CSV table of C-alpha atoms in Angstrom, one decimal:
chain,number,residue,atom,x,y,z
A,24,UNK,CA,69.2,-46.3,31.3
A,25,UNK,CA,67.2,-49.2,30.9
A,26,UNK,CA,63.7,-48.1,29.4
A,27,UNK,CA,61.9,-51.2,29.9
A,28,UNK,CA,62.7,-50.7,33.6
A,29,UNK,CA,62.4,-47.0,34.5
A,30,UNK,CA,59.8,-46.4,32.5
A,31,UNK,CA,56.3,-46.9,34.0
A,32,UNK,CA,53.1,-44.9,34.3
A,33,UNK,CA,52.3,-43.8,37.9
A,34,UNK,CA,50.5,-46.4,39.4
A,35,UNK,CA,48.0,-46.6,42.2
A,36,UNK,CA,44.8,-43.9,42.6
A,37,UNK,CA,46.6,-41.1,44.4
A,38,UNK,CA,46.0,-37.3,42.4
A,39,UNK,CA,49.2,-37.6,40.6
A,40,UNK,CA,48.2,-41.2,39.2
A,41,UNK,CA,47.7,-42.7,36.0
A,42,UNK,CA,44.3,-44.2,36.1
A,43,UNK,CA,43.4,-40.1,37.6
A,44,UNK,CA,45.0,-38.1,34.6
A,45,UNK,CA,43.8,-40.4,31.3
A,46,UNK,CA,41.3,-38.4,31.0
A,47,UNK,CA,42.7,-37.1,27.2
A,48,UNK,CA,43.5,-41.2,26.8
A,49,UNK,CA,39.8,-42.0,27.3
A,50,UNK,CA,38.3,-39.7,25.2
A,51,UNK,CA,40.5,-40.8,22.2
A,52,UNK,CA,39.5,-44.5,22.7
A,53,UNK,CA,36.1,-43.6,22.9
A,54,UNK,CA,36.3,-41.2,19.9
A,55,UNK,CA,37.3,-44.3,18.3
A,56,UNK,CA,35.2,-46.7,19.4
A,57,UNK,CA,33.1,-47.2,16.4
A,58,UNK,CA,35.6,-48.4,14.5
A,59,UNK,CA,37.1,-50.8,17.0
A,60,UNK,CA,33.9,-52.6,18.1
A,61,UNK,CA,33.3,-52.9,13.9
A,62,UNK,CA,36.8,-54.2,13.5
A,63,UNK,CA,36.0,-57.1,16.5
A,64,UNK,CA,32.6,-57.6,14.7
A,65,UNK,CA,34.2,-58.5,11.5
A,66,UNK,CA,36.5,-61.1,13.0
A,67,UNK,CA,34.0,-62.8,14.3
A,68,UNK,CA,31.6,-62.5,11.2
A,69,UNK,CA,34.4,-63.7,9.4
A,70,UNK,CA,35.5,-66.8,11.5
A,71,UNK,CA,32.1,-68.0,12.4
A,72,UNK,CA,29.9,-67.0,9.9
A,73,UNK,CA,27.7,-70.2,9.3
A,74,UNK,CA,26.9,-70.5,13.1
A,75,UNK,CA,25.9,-66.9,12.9
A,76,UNK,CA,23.0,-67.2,9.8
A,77,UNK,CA,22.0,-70.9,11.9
A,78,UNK,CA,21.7,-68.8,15.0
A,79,UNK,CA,20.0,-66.0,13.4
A,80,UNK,CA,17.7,-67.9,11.3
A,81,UNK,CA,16.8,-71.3,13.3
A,82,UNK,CA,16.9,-70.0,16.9
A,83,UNK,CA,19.6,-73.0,17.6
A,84,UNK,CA,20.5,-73.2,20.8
A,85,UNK,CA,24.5,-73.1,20.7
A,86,UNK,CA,27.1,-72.5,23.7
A,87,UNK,CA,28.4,-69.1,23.3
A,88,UNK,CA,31.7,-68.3,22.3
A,89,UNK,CA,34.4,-67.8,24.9
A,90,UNK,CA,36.1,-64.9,24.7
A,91,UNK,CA,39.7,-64.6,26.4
A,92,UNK,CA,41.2,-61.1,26.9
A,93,UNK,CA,45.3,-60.4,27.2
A,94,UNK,CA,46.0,-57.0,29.1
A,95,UNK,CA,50.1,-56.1,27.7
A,96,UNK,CA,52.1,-53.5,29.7
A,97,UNK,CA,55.6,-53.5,30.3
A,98,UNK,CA,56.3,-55.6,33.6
A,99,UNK,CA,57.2,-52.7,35.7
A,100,UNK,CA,53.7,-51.0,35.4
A,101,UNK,CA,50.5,-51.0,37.8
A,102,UNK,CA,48.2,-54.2,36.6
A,103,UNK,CA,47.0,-54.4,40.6
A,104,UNK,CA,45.2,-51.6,40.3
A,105,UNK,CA,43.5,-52.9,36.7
A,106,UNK,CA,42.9,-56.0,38.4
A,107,UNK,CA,41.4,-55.1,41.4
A,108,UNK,CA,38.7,-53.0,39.2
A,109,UNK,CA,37.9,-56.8,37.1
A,110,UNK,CA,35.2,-57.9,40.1
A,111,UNK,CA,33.2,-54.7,39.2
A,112,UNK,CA,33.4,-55.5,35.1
A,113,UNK,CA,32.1,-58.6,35.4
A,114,UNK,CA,29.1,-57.6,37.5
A,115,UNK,CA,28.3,-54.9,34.9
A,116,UNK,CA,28.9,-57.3,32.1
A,117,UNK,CA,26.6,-59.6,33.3
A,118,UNK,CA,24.1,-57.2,34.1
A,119,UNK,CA,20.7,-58.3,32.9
A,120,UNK,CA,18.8,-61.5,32.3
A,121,UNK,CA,20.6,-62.1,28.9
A,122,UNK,CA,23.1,-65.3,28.8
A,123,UNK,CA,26.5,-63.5,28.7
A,124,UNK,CA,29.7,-65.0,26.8
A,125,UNK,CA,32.4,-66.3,29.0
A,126,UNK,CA,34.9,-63.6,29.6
A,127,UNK,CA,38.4,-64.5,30.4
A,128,UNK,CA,40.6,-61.7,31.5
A,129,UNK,CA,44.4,-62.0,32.3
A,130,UNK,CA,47.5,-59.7,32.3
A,131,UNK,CA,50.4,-60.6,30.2
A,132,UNK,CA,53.2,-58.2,31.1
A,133,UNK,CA,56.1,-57.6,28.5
A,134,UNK,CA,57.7,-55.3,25.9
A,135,UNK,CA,56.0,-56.2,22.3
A,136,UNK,CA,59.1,-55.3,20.7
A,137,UNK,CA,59.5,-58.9,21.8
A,138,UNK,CA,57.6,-62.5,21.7
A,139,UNK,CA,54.4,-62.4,24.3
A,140,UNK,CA,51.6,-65.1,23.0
A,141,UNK,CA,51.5,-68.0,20.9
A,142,UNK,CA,51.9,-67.8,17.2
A,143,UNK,CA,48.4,-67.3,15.4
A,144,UNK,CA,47.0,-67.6,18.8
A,145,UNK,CA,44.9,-63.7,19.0
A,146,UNK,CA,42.0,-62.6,16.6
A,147,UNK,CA,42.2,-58.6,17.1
A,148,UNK,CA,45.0,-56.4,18.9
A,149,UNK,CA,44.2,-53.2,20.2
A,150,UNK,CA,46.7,-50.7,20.9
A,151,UNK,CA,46.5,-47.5,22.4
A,152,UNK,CA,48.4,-44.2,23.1
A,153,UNK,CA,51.4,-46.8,23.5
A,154,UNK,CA,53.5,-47.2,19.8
A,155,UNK,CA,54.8,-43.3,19.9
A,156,UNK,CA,56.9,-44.4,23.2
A,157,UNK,CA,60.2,-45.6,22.2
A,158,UNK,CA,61.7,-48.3,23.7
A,159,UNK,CA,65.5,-46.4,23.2
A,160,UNK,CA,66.4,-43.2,22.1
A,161,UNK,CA,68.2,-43.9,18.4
A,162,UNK,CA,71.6,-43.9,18.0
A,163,UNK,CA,71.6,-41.6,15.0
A,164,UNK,CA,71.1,-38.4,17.1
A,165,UNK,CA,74.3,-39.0,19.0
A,166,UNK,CA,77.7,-37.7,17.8
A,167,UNK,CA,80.9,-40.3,17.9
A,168,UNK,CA,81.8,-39.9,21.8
A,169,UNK,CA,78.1,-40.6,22.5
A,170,UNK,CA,76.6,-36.9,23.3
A,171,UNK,CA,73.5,-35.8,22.3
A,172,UNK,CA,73.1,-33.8,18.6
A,173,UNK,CA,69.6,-33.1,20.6
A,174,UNK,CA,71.3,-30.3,22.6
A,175,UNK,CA,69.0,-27.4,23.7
A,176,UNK,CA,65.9,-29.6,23.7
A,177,UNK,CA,65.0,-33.0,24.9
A,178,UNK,CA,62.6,-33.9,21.9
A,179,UNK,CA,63.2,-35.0,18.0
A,180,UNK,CA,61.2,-35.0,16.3
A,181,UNK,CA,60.6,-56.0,10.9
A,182,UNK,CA,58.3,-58.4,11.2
A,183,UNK,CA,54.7,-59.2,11.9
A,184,UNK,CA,53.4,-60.4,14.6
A,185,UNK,CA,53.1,-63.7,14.3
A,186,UNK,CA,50.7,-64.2,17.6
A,187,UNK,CA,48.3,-62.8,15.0
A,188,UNK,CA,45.8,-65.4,12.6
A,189,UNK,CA,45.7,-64.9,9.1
A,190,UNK,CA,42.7,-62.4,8.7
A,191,UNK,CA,43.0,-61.0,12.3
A,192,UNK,CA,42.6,-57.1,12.7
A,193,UNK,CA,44.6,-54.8,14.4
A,194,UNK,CA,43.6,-51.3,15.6
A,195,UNK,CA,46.2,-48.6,16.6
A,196,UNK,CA,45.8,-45.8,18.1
A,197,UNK,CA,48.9,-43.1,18.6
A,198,UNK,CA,50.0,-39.8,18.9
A,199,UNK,CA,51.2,-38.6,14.9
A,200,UNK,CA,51.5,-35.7,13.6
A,201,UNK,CA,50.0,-33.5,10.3
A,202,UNK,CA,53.6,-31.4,9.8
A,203,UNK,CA,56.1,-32.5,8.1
A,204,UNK,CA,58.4,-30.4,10.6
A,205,UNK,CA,58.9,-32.2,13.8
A,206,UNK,CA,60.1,-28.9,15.3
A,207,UNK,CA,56.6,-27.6,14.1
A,208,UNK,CA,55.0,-26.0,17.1
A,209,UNK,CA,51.6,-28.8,17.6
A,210,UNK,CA,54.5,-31.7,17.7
A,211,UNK,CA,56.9,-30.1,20.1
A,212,UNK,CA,54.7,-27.2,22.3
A,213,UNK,CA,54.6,-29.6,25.4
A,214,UNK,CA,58.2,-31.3,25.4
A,215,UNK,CA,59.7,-27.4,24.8
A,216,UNK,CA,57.9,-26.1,27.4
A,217,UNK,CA,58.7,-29.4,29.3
A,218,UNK,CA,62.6,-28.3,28.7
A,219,UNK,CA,62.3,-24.6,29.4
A,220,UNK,CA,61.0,-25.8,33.1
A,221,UNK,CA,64.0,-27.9,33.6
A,222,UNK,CA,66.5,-25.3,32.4
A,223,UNK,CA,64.4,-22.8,34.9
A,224,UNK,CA,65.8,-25.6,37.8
A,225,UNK,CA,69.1,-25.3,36.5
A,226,UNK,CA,69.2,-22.0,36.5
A,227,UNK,CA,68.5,-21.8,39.9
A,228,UNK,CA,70.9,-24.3,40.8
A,229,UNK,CA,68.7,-27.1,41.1
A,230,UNK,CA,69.4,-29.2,38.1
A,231,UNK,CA,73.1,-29.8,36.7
A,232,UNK,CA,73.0,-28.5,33.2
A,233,UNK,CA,74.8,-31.7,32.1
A,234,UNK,CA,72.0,-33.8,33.2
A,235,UNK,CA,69.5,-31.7,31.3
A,236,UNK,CA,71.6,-31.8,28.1
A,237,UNK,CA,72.2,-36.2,28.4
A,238,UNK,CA,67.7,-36.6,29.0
A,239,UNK,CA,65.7,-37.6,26.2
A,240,UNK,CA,62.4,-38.1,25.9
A,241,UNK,CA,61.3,-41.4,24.4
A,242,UNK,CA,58.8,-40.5,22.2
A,243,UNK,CA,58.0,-40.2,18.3
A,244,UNK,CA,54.8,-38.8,16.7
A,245,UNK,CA,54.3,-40.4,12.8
A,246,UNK,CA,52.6,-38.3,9.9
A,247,UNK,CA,50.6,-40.4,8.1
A,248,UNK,CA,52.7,-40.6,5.1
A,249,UNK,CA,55.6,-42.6,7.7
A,250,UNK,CA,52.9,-44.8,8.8
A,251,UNK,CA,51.8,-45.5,5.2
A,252,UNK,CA,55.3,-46.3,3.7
A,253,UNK,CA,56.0,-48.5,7.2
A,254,UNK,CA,53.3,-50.9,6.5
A,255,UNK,CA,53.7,-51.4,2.6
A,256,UNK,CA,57.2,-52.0,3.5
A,257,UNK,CA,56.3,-55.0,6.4
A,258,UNK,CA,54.4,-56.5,3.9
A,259,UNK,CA,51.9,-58.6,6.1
A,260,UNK,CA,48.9,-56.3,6.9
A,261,UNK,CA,46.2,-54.8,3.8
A,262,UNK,CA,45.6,-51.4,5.2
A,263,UNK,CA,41.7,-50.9,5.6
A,264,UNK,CA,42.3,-47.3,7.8
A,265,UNK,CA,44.6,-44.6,8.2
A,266,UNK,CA,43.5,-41.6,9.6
A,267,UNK,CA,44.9,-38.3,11.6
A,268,UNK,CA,42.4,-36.3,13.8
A,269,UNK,CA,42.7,-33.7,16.2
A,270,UNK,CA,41.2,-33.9,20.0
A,271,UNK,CA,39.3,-31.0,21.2
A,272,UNK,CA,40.8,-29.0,24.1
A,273,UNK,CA,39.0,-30.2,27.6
A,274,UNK,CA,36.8,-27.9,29.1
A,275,UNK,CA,38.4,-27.9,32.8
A,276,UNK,CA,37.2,-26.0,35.6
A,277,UNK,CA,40.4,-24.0,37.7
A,278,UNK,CA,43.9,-24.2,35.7
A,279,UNK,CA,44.1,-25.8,32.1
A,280,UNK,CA,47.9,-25.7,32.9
A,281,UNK,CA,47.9,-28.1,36.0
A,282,UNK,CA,45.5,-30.1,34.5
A,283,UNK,CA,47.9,-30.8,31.1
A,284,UNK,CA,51.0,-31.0,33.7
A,285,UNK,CA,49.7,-33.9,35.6
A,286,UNK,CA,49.1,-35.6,32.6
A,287,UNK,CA,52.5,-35.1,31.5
A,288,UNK,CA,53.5,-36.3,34.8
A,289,UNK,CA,51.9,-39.1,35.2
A,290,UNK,CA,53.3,-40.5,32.2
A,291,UNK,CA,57.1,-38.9,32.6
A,292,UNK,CA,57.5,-39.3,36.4
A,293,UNK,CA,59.3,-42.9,36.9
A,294,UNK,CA,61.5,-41.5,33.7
A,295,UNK,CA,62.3,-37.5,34.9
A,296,UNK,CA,62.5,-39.1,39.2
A,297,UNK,CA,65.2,-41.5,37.4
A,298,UNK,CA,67.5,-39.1,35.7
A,299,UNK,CA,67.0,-36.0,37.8
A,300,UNK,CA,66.0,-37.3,40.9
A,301,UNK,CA,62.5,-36.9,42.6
A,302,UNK,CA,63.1,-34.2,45.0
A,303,UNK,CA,62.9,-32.0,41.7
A,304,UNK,CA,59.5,-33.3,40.4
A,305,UNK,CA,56.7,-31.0,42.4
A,306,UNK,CA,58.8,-27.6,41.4
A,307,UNK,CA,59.3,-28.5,38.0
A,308,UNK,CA,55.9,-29.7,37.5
A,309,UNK,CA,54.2,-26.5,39.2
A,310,UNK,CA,56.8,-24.4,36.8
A,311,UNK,CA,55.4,-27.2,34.2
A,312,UNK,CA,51.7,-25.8,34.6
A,313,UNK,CA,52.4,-22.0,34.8
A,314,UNK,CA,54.3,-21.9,31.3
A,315,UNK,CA,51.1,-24.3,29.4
A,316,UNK,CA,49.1,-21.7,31.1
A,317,UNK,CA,50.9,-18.5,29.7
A,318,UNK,CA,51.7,-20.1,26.1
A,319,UNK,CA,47.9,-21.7,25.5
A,320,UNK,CA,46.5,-18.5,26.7
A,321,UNK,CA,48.3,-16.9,23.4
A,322,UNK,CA,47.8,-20.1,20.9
A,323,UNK,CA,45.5,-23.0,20.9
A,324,UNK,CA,47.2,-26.3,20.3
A,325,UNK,CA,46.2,-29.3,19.4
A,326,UNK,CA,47.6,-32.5,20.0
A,327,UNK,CA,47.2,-35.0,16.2
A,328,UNK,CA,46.0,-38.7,17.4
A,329,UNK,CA,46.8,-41.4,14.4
A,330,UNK,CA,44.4,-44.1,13.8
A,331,UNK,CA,45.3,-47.3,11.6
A,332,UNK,CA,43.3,-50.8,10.8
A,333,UNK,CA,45.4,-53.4,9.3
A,334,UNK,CA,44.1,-56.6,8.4
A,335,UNK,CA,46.8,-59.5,8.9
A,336,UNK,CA,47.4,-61.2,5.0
């Protein structure tokens, strides 16, 4: 399977898209918030910091400072709908009788396991909820004629980038995790429950039980010790953050279950529709939401969100 191909979030506006089941994606960005606008403060402090104490100090009238913004996805996911929503950004962002900044917005679509922008071209990245999906499955937890050692369950738990200047700030945001134990319930409560629904399909006849066995889900949640011990070894980022907190459970009106499923979905349909076919998807997604109902009635999980800022060396 070619990742960078089948995998996509579910684009559009419909009730099983992205853009209407990020709710748990928003509040994590938001949570952080604070430390990415500080983190885009002190770039600019620290680039232009003699034009800021004239500007402060003797009123001088200077242009303002342009500020050009790269949206990254892999090429196969919705930027229409992101773009169609720009019109109504810049009427809120120049709200008001204040001079605004120029504001340059542009998708650049690609995988950033590869090159996308000019070397020591970007001042700040921001990523989020993106670096725990893989871009392939690796090849350690398959035997010598290529089968899965990940039987009975569909989880398991190089250089810089050189687009960013010297002094340039990078905030990540990802799922980790606190356990050491990848099997630990908090890491794998959704992608079991995930693979109990699928083997429910097979067990009605639905789903070939070799096709559940060959799926993997492309995903890794770091402790903070991995992410530690990743960047010493990279060697081109001082760490000024690393952090682990846990998100609150949403208070939802109607079914927690269905709520959680169709955020699982909207991330894991172009991946599940691929391997199992989509005829499959409402079933195993209604199953999906019946068993997060049953198990978080009896436990109360919470999903670990990682948060790093690296300054570039």
């Amino acid at each position: 399977m070619d990742i960078h191909k089948a995998f996509h979030m579910k684009g559009g506006v419909g009730d099983n898209s992205y853009s209407k089941n990020s709710s748990f994606q928003k509040g994590v960005a938001n949570k952080v918030k604070h430390v990415t606008t500080e983190a885009i403060q002190q770039v600019f402090i620290t680039k232009k910091p003699k034009s800021l104490v004239e500007s402060a100090s003797r009123a001088i009238q200077q242009p303002p400072p342009e500020f050009r913004i790269y949206l990254n996805d892999l090429h196969t996911n919705d930027f229409n709908t992101i773009l169609q929503g720009l019109p109504d950004l810049y009427k809120e962002f120049n709200r008001g009788t204040k001079q605004q900044p120029p504001l340059y917005i542009a998708a650049c679509p690609g995988t950033f396991y590869g090159l996308l922008f000019p070397d020591h071209s970007l001042h700040f990245v921001y990523s989020s909820n993106s670096l725990h999906w893989l871009s392939m499955v690796p090849r350690g937890i398959y035997d010598e004629e290529g089968r899965s050692m990940n039987g009975k369950s569909v989880y398991i738990s190089e250089r810089s980038p050189p687009a960013l200047i010297h002094g340039g700030r990078m905030v990540l945001v990802m799922l980790g995790r606190k356990a050491s134990d990848h099997a630990h319930c908090a890491n794998s409560f959704l992608w079991e429950l995930l693979y109990q629904s699928l083997a429910h399909l097979v067990a009605q006849g639905e789903v070939e039980d070799e096709k559940l066995e060959s799926y993997e889900v492309h995903f890794y949640a770091p402790s903070k010790e991995e992410l530690e011990d990743e960047v010493r070894k990279e060697g081109s980022f001082r760490m000024e953050m690393v952090e682990m907190f846990e998100m609150m459970r949403a208070d939802v009106s109607g079914s927690y279950g269905t709520v959680v499923a169709k955020a699982v979905r909207c991330v894991q349909e172009s991946m599940l529709g691929h391997h199992f076919g989509e005829g499959i998807l409402d079933k195993l997604f209604h199953h999906y939401a019946s068993l997060i109902d049953q198990e978080s009635a009896k436990c109360d999980v919470k999903s670990t969100t990682a948060l790093l800022l690296l300054t570039k060396l």
